[in-house]
Coordinates of C-alpha atoms in Angstrom, one line a residue:
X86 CA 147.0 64.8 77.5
X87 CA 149.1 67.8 79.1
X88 CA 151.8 65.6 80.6
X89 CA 155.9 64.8 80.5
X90 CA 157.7 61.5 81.7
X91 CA 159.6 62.3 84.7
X92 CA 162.6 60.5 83.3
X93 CA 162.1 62.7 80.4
X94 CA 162.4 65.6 82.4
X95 CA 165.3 64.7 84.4
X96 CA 166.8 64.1 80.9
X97 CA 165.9 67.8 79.7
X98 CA 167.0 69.7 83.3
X99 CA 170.4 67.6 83.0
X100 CA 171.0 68.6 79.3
X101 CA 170.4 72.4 80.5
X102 CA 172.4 72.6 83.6
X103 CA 175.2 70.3 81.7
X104 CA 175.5 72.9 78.5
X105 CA 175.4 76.0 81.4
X106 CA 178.0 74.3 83.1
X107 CA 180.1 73.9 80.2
X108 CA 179.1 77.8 79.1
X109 CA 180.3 78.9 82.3
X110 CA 184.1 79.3 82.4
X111 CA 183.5 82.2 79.1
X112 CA 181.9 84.3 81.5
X113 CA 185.6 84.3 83.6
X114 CA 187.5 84.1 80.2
X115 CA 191.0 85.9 82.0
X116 CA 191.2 83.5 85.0
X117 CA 190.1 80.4 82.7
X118 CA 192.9 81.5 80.4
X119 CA 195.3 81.4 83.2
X120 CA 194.7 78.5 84.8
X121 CA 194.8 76.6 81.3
X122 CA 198.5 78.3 80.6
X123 CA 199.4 76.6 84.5
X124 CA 198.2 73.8 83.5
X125 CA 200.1 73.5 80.1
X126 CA 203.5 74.7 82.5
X127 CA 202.7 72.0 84.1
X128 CA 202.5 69.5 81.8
X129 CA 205.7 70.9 80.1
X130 CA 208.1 71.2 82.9
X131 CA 206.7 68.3 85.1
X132 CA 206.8 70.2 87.8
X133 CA 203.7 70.5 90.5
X134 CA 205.3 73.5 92.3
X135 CA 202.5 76.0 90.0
X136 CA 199.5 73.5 91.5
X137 CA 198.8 75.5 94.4
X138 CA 198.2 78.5 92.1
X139 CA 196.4 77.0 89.4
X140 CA 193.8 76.1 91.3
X141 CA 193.4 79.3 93.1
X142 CA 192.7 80.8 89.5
X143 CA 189.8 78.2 89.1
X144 CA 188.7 75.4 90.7
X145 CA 189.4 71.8 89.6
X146 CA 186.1 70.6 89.8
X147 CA 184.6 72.9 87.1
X148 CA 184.8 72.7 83.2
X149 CA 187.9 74.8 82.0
X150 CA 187.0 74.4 78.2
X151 CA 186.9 77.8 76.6
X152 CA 184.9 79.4 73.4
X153 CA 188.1 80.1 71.1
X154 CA 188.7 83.8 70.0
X155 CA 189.7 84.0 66.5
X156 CA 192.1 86.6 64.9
X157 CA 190.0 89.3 64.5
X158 CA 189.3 89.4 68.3
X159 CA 192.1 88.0 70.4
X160 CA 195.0 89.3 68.3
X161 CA 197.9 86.8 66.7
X162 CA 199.9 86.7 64.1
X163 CA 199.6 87.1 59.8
X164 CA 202.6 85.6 57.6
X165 CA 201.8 85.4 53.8
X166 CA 204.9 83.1 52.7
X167 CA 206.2 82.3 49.2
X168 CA 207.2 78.6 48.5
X169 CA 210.2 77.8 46.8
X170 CA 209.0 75.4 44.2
X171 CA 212.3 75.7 42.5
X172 CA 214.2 74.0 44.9
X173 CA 212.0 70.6 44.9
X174 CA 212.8 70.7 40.7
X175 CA 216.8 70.6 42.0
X176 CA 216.2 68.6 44.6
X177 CA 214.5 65.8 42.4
X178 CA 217.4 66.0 39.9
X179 CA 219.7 65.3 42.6
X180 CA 217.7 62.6 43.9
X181 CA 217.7 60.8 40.1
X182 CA 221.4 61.2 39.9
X183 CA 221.8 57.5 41.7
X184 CA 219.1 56.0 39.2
X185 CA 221.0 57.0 36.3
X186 CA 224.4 55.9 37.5
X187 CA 222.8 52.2 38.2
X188 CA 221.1 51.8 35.0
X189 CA 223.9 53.4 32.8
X190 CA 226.6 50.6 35.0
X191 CA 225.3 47.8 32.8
X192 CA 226.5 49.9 29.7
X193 CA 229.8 51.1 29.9
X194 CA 231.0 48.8 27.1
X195 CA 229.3 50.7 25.0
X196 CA 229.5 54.4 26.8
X197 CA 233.0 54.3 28.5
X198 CA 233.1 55.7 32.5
X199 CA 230.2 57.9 33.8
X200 CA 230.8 60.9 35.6
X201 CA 228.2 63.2 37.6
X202 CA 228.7 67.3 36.1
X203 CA 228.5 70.5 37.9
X204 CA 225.1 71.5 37.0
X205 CA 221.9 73.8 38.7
X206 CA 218.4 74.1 38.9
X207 CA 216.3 71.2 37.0
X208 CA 219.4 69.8 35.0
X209 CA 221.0 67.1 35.5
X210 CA 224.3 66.4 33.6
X211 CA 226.6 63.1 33.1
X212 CA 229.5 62.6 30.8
X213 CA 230.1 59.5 29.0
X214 CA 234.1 58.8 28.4
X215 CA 232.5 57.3 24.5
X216 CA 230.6 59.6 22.7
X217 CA 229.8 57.3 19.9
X218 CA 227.5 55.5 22.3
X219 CA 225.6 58.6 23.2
X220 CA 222.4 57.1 21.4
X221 CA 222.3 53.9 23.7
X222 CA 222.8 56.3 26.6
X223 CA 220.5 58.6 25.9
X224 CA 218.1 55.3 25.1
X225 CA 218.7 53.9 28.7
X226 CA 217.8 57.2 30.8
X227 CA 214.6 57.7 28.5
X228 CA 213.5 54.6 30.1
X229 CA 213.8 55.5 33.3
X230 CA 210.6 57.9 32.3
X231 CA 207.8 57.8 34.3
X232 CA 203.9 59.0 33.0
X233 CA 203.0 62.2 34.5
X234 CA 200.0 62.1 36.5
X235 CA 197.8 65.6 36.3
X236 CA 195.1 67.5 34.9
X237 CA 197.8 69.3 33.0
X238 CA 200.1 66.3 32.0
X239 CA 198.6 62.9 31.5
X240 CA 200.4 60.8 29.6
X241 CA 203.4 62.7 29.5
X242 CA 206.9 62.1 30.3
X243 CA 208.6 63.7 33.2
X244 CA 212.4 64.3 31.9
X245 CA 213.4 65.2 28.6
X246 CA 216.8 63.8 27.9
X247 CA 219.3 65.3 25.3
X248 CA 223.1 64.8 24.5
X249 CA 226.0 66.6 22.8
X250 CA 229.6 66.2 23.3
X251 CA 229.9 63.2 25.3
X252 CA 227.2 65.0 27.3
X253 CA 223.8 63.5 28.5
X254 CA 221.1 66.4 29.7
X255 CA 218.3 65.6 32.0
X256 CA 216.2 68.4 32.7
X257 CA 212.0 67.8 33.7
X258 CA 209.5 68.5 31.4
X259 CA 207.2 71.1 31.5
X260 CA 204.4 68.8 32.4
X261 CA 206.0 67.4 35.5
X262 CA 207.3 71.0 36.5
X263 CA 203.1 71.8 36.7
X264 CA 202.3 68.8 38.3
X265 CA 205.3 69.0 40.7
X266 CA 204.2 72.8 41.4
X267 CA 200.5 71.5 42.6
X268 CA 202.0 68.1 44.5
X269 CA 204.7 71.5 46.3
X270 CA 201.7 73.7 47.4
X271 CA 199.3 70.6 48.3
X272 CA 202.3 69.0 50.6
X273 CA 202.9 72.2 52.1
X274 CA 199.5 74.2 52.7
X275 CA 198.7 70.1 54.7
X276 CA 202.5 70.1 56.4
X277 CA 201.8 73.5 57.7
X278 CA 198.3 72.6 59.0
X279 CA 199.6 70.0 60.7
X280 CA 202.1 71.6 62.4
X281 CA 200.2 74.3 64.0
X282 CA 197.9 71.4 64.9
X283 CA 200.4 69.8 66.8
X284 CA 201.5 72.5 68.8
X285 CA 197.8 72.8 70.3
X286 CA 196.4 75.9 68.2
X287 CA 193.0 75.8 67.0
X288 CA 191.2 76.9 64.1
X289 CA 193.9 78.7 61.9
X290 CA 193.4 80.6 58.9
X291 CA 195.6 78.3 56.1
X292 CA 194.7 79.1 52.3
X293 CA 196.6 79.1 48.7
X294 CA 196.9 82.7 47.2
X295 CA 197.7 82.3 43.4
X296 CA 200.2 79.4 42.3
X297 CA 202.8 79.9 44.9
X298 CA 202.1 81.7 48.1
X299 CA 200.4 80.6 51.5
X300 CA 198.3 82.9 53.5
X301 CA 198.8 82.0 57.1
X302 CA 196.8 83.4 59.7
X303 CA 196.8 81.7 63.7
X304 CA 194.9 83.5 66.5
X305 CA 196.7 83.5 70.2
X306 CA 200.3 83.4 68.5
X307 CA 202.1 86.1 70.3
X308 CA 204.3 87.4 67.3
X309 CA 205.1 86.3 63.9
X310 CA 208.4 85.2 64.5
X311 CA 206.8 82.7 67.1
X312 CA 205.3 81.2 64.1
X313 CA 207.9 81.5 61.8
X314 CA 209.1 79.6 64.4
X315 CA 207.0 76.8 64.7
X316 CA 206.5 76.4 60.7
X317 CA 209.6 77.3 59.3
X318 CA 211.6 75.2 60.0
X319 CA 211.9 72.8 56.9
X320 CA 213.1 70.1 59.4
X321 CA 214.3 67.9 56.0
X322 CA 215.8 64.5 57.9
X323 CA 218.1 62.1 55.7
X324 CA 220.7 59.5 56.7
X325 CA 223.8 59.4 54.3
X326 CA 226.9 57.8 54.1
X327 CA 229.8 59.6 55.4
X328 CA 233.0 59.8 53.2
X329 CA 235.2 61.7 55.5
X330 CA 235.4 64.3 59.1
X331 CA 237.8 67.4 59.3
X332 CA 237.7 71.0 60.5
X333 CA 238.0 72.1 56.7
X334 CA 234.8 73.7 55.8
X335 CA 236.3 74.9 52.4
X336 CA 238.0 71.4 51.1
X337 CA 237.0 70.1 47.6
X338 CA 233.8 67.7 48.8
X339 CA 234.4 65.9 45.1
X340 CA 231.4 65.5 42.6
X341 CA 228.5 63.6 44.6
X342 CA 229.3 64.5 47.9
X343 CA 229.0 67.5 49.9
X344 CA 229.9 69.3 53.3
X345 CA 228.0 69.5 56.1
X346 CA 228.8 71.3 59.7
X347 CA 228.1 69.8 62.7
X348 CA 225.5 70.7 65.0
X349 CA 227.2 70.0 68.2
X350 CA 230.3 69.7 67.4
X351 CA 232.1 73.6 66.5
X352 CA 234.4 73.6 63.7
X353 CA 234.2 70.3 62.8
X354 CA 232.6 69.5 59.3
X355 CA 231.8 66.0 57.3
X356 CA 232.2 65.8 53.6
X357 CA 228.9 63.0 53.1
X358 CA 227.9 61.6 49.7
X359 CA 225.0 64.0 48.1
X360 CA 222.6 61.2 47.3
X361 CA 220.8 59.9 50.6
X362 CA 220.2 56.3 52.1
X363 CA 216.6 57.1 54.1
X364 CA 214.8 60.3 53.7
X365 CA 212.6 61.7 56.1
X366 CA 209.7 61.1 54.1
X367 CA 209.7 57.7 54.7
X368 CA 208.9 57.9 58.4
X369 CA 206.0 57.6 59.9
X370 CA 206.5 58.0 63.6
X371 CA 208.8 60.4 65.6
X372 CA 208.5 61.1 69.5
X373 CA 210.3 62.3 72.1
X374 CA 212.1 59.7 74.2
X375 CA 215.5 58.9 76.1
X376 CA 218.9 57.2 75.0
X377 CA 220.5 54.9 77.5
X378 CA 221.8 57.4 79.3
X379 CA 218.2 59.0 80.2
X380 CA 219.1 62.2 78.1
X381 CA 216.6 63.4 75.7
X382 CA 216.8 62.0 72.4
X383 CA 214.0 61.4 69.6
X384 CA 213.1 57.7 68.7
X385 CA 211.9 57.3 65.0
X386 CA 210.1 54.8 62.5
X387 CA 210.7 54.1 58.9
X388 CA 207.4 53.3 56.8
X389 CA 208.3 49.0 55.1
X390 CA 210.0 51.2 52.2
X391 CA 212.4 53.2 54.2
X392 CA 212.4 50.2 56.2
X393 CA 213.9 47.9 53.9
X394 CA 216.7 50.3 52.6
X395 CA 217.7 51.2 55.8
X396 CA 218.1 47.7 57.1
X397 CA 220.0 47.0 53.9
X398 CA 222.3 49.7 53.9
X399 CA 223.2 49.0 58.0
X400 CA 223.4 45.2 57.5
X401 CA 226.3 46.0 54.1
X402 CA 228.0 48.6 56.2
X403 CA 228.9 47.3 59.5
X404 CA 231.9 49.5 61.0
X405 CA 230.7 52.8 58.5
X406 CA 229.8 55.8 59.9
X407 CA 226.6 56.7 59.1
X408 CA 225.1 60.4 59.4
X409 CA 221.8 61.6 60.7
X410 CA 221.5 65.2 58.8
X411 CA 218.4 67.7 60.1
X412 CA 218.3 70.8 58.0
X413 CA 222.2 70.7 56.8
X414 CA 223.5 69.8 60.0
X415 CA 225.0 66.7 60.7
X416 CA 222.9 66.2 64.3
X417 CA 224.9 62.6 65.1
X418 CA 227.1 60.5 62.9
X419 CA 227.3 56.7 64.6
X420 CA 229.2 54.0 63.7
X421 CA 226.7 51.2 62.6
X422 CA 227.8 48.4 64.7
X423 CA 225.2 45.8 63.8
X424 CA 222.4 45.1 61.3
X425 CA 219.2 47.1 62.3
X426 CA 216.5 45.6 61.0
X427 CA 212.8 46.9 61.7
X428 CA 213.1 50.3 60.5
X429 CA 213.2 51.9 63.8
X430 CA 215.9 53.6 65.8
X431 CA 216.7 56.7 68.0
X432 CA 218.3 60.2 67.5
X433 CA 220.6 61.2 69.8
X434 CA 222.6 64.9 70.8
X435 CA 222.5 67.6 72.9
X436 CA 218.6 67.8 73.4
X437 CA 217.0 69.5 76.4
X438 CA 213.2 68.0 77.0
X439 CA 211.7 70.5 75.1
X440 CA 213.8 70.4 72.0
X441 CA 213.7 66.8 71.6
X442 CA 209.8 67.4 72.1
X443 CA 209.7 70.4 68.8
X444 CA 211.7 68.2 66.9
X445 CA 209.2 64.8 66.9
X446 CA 206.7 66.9 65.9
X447 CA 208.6 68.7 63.1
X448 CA 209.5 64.7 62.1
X449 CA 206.0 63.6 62.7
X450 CA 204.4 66.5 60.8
X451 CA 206.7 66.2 57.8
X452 CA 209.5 67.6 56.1
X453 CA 208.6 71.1 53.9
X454 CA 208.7 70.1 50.3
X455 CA 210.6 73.4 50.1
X456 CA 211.8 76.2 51.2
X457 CA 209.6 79.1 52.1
X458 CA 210.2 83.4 51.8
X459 CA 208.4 85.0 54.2
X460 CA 206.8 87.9 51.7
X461 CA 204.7 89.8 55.0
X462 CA 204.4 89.2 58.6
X463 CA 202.0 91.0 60.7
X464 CA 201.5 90.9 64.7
X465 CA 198.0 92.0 65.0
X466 CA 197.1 93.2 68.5
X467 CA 194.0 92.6 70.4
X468 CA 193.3 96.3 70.6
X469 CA 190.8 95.7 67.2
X470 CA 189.4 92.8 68.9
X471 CA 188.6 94.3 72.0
X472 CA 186.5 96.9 70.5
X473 CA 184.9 94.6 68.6
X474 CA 183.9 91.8 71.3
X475 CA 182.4 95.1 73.2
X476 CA 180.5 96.1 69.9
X477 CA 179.7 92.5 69.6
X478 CA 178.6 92.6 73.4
X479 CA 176.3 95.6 72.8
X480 CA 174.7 93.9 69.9
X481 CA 174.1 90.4 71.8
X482 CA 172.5 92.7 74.6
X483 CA 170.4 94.8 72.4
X484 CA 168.9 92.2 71.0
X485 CA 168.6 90.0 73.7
X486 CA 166.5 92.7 75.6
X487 CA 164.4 93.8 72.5
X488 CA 163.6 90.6 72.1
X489 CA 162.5 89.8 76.1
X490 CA 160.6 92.7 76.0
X491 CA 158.2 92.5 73.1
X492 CA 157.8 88.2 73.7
X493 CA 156.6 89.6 77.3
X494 CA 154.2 92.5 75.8
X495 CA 153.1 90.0 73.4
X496 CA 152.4 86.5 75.2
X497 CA 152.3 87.6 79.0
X498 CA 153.1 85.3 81.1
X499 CA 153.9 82.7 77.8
X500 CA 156.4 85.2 76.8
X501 CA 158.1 85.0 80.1
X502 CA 158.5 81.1 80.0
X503 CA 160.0 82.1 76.4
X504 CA 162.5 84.1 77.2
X505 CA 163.9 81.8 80.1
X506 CA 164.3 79.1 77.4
X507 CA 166.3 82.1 75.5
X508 CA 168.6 82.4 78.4
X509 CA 169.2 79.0 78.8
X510 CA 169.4 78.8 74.8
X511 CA 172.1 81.5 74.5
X512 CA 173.9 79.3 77.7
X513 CA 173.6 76.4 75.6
X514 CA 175.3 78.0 72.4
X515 CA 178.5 78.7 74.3
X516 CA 178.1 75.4 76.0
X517 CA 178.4 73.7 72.5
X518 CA 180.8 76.0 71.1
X519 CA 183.1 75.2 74.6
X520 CA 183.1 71.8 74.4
X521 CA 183.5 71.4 70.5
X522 CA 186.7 73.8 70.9
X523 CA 185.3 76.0 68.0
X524 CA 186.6 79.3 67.5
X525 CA 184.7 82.9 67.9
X526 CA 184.9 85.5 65.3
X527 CA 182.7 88.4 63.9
X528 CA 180.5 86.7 61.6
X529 CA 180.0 84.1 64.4
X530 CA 179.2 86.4 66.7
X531 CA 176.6 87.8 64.0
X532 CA 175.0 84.5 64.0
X533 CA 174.3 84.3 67.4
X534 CA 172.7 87.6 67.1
X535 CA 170.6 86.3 64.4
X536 CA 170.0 83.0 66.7
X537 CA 168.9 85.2 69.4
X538 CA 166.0 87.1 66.9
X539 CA 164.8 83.8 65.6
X540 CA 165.3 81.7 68.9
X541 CA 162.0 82.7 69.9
X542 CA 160.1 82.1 66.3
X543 CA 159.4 78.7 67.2
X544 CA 157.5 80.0 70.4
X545 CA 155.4 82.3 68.6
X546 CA 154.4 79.7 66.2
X547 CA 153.2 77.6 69.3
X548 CA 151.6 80.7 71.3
X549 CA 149.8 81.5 68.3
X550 CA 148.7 78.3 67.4
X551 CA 147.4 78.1 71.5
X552 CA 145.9 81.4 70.8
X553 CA 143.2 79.3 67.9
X554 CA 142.8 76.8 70.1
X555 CA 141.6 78.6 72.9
X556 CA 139.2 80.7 70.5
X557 CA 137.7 77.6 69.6
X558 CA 136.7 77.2 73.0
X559 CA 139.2 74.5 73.7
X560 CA 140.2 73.4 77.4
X561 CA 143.4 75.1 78.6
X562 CA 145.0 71.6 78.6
X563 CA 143.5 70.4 75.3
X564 CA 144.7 74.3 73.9
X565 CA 148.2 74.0 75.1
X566 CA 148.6 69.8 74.0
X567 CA 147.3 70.7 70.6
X568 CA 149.5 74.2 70.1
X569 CA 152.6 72.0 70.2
X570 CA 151.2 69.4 68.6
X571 CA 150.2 71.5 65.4
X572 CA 153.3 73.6 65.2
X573 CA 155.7 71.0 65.2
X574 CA 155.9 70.2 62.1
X575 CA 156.1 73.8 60.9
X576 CA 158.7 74.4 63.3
X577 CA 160.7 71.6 62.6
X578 CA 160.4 72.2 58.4
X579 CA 161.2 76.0 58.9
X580 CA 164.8 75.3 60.9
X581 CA 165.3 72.3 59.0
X582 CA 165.6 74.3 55.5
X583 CA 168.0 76.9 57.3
X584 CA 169.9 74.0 59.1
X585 CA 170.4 73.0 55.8
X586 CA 171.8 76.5 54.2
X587 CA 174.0 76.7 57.8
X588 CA 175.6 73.3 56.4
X589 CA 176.0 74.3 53.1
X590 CA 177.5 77.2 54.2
X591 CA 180.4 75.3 56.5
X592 CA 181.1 73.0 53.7
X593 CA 181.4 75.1 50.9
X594 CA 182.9 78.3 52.5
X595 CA 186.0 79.1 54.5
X596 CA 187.6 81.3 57.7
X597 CA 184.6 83.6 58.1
X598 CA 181.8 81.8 56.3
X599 CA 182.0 78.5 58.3
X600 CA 182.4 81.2 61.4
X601 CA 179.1 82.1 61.0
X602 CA 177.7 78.6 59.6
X603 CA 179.4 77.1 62.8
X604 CA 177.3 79.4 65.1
X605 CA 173.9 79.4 63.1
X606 CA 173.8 76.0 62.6
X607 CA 174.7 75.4 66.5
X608 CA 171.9 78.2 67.2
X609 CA 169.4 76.5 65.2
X610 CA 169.9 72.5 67.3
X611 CA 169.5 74.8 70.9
X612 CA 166.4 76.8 69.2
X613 CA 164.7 73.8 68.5
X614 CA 165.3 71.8 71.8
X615 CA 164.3 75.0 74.2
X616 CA 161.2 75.2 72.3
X617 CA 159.9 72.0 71.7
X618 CA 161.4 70.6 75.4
X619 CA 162.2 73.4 77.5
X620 CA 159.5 75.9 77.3
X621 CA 157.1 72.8 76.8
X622 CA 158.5 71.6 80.1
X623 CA 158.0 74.8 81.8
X624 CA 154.8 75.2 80.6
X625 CA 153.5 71.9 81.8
X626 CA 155.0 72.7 85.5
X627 CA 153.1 75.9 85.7
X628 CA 150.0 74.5 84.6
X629 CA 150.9 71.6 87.0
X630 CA 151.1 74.1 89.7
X631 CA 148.5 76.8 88.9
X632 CA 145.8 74.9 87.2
X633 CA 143.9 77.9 85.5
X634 CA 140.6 77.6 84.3
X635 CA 141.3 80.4 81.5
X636 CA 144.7 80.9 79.7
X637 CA 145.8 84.7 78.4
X638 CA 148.0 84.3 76.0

């Protein structure tokens, strides 16, 4: 009959007070804030001198998990950036340079001496000393083709290769310049995302606009130049051999090499060959660390590829400088004293803590396929978002008390245990949204508005259904067991089907869309539990307690 388990309701008070607990550092959002910046301090500097304070703002015993504010109510910062794709078309061409050379070496019977040409953009040019063996040339480099892989291109050949006066032309098809273009904007919209993941913001706003540009939107960033900051950076690592060192920055560098400044080192410059050993693409691990001398340094691993050429460069070059180049700066140029096998090692320079700690995560995230141009860059202020949280506030309260008053002028005393389960429903929403980290925005504000209205629909389904079975001159026990029991699976097929929408939404929509699928859906989970186990349980403890003869519902 009318009764619960008492392990069943120890299981349903814990789940309330644990979801309350975890809804209750919103309700001191500035103080929460605070103690969570201490804490980060903290954790930054090493230091406990900020301990006392921090907890002073809030005690350690209690959650300090907060419901996110997104950018159209805390404020942050709105870049729409402009990738370079022409640079990763040079940048390959300078890459192939070495693959020509080697397979054109076999040849030179035939073609005479090879020599690299001044050349820009997606050419690549090498004269032959022969002419007459331009066809065998040109023959050699075709077959260094690869099959372009894309919706675009597929089966097509990514260089087209041409010759006239002793000269070979490589340029990349257009087929491979599309396919390149998508690979560029893939890389970069998931190098980005990562990046602003690593630094500990949540929930950014990270989509393509046409073919080229990235819309970039992060909530909590205190200007745009912090996040210019933070993302761009193309932190492009290679390791390449070094030819010379002088304090010349204008000397002739000679075709395939190049000059470089050093980054601790003023006015000293090293002329390195153009073509790289190691790339930073090939790693797969980068995090801060110390050298042997306990200064801050950045410790690195190459994936088995990187691995490999590295360990066979270093084992053929014993007593060769070797330099470590971050973003055209030559960062530390050792002397290879030994074979290093393993493909790991360590970067070394004038670090503090907190620079060695930017740049692992720049390594770890990846390098920037390319270049970006910053085409717009907003700071947006909370002042909109404040005005909205308090319109939003207004709404949530509204409703909230429209909807305790008519469930009490409806049900009476049923409507009352209803809109105690409300409470504790709404508790439960921020609970959820707390401890999941997700982020609050307008439309999900607007969902837990709508949550609030049809919180209490699975209620009225039951205190109706009571409402029959009392008519039909039912016990009060036997009336209130059969409500629930009857209603059920209405209930539970009328939220399923808009669970269902709430998912579709999340998965198929973005930024605002899965804002309001994320709350719905989270909505509908604490609508169902607070009827079907909360109000059930409350119900069961009055009747427990009062034992009426007659029920007014």
């Amino acid at each position: 009959m009318l009764q619960i388990d008492l392990w069943k309701r120890v299981v349903i008070w814990a789940v309330c007070a644990t979801g309350l607990l975890l809804a209750i550092p919103n309700a001191f959002y500035s103080k929460v804030e605070q103690h969570n910046d201490a804490l980060a301090a903290i954790e930054v500097s090493g230091s406990t001198d900020e301990l006392d304070a921090m907890v002073a703002l809030w005690p350690e015993f209690l959650p300090s998990g907060l419901v996110n504010l997104g950018l159209d109510l805390r404020g942050g910062a709105h870049l729409l950036a402009e990738v370079k794709v022409a640079d990763v078309y040079a940048a390959r061409m300078k890459s192939f340079w070495p693959e020509v050379r080697d397979a054109l070496r076999p040849e030179r019977a035939a073609i005479g001496t090879i020599r690299l040409q001044p050349s820009a953009g997606d050419v690549l040019k090498v004269r032959i000393s022969q002419p007459e063996g331009m066809a065998r040339a040109i023959e050699v480099v075709r077959g260094l083709s690869q099959q372009v892989v894309s919706l675009s291109g597929v089966g097509s050949s990514d260089i087209e290769v041409s010759g006239d006066d002793g000269v070979i032309t490589v340029r990349l098809s257009e087929a491979e310049k599309r396919a390149t273009d998508e690979r560029t904007m893939q890389q970069s919209l998931e190098i980005i995302r990562r990046r602003i993941d690593e630094v500990g913001t949540r929930e950014p706003t990270i989509q393509r606009q046409g073919t080229d540009r990235i819309l970039i939107q992060v909530p909590g960033i205190g200007s745009a130049a912090e996040l210019k900051a933070i993302i761009g950076t193309t932190a492009q690592l290679t390791f390449q051999p070094v030819v010379s060192r002088g304090s010349n920055a204008n000397a002739a560098p000679g075709v395939g090499n190049e000059i470089m400044p050093s980054l601790d080192e003023e006015g000293q410059y090293y002329t390195l060959e153009s073509a790289p050993v190691v790339t930073g693409e090939e790693l797969v691990d980068a995090q801060p660390a110390f050298d042997q001398n306990g200064r801050p340094a950045v410790s690195f691993r190459f994936n088995p590829t990187g691995a490999r050429k590295f360990g066979d460069y270093t084992a053929e070059n014993i007593g060769n400088p070797f330099a470590i180049v971050l973003d055209a700066e030559v960062i530390s140029a050792p002397v290879i004293q030994s074979h290093i096998a393993g493909g790991s090692g360590i970067i070394t320079g004038n670090f503090s803590v907190e620079e060695s700690t930017n740049l692992a995560v720049l390594l770890r995230a990846g390098a920037l396929p390319a270049g970006l141009d910053f085409l717009e860059e907003r700071t947006i202020g909370p002042e909109l978002g404040a005005d909205s949280i308090q319109a939003g506030q207004i709404a949530c309260i509204v409703a909230f008390v429209g909807v305790l008053v008519f469930m009490f002028l409806s049900y009476g005393t049923f409507g009352l245990f209803a809109n105690i389960a409300l409470i504790i429903n709404v508790g439960l929403i921020f609970g959820l949204l707390s401890m999941v980290g997700a982020t609050l925005t307008l439309p999900g504000i607007a969902g837990i508005v709508l949550t609030i209205g049809m919180a209490v629909d699975a209620n009225v389904l039951v205190f109706e259904r009571i409402r029959e079975e009392v008519k039909s001159a039912k016990g009060p026990a036997r009336a209130i067991d059969l409500g629930y029991e009857k209603a059920l699976s209405a209930i539970i097929d009328a939220n399923l089907t808009t669970f269902i929408t709430a998912v579709i939404l999340f998965v198929m929509g973005s930024g605002p869309v899965r804002g309001f699928a994320i709350t719905l859906g989270l909505g509908i989970l604490t609508s169902v539990f607070t009827a079907i186990f909360v109000t059930r349980l409350i119900v069961v403890m009055w009747f427990e307690r009062k034992r009426p003869k007659t029920l007014e519902v």
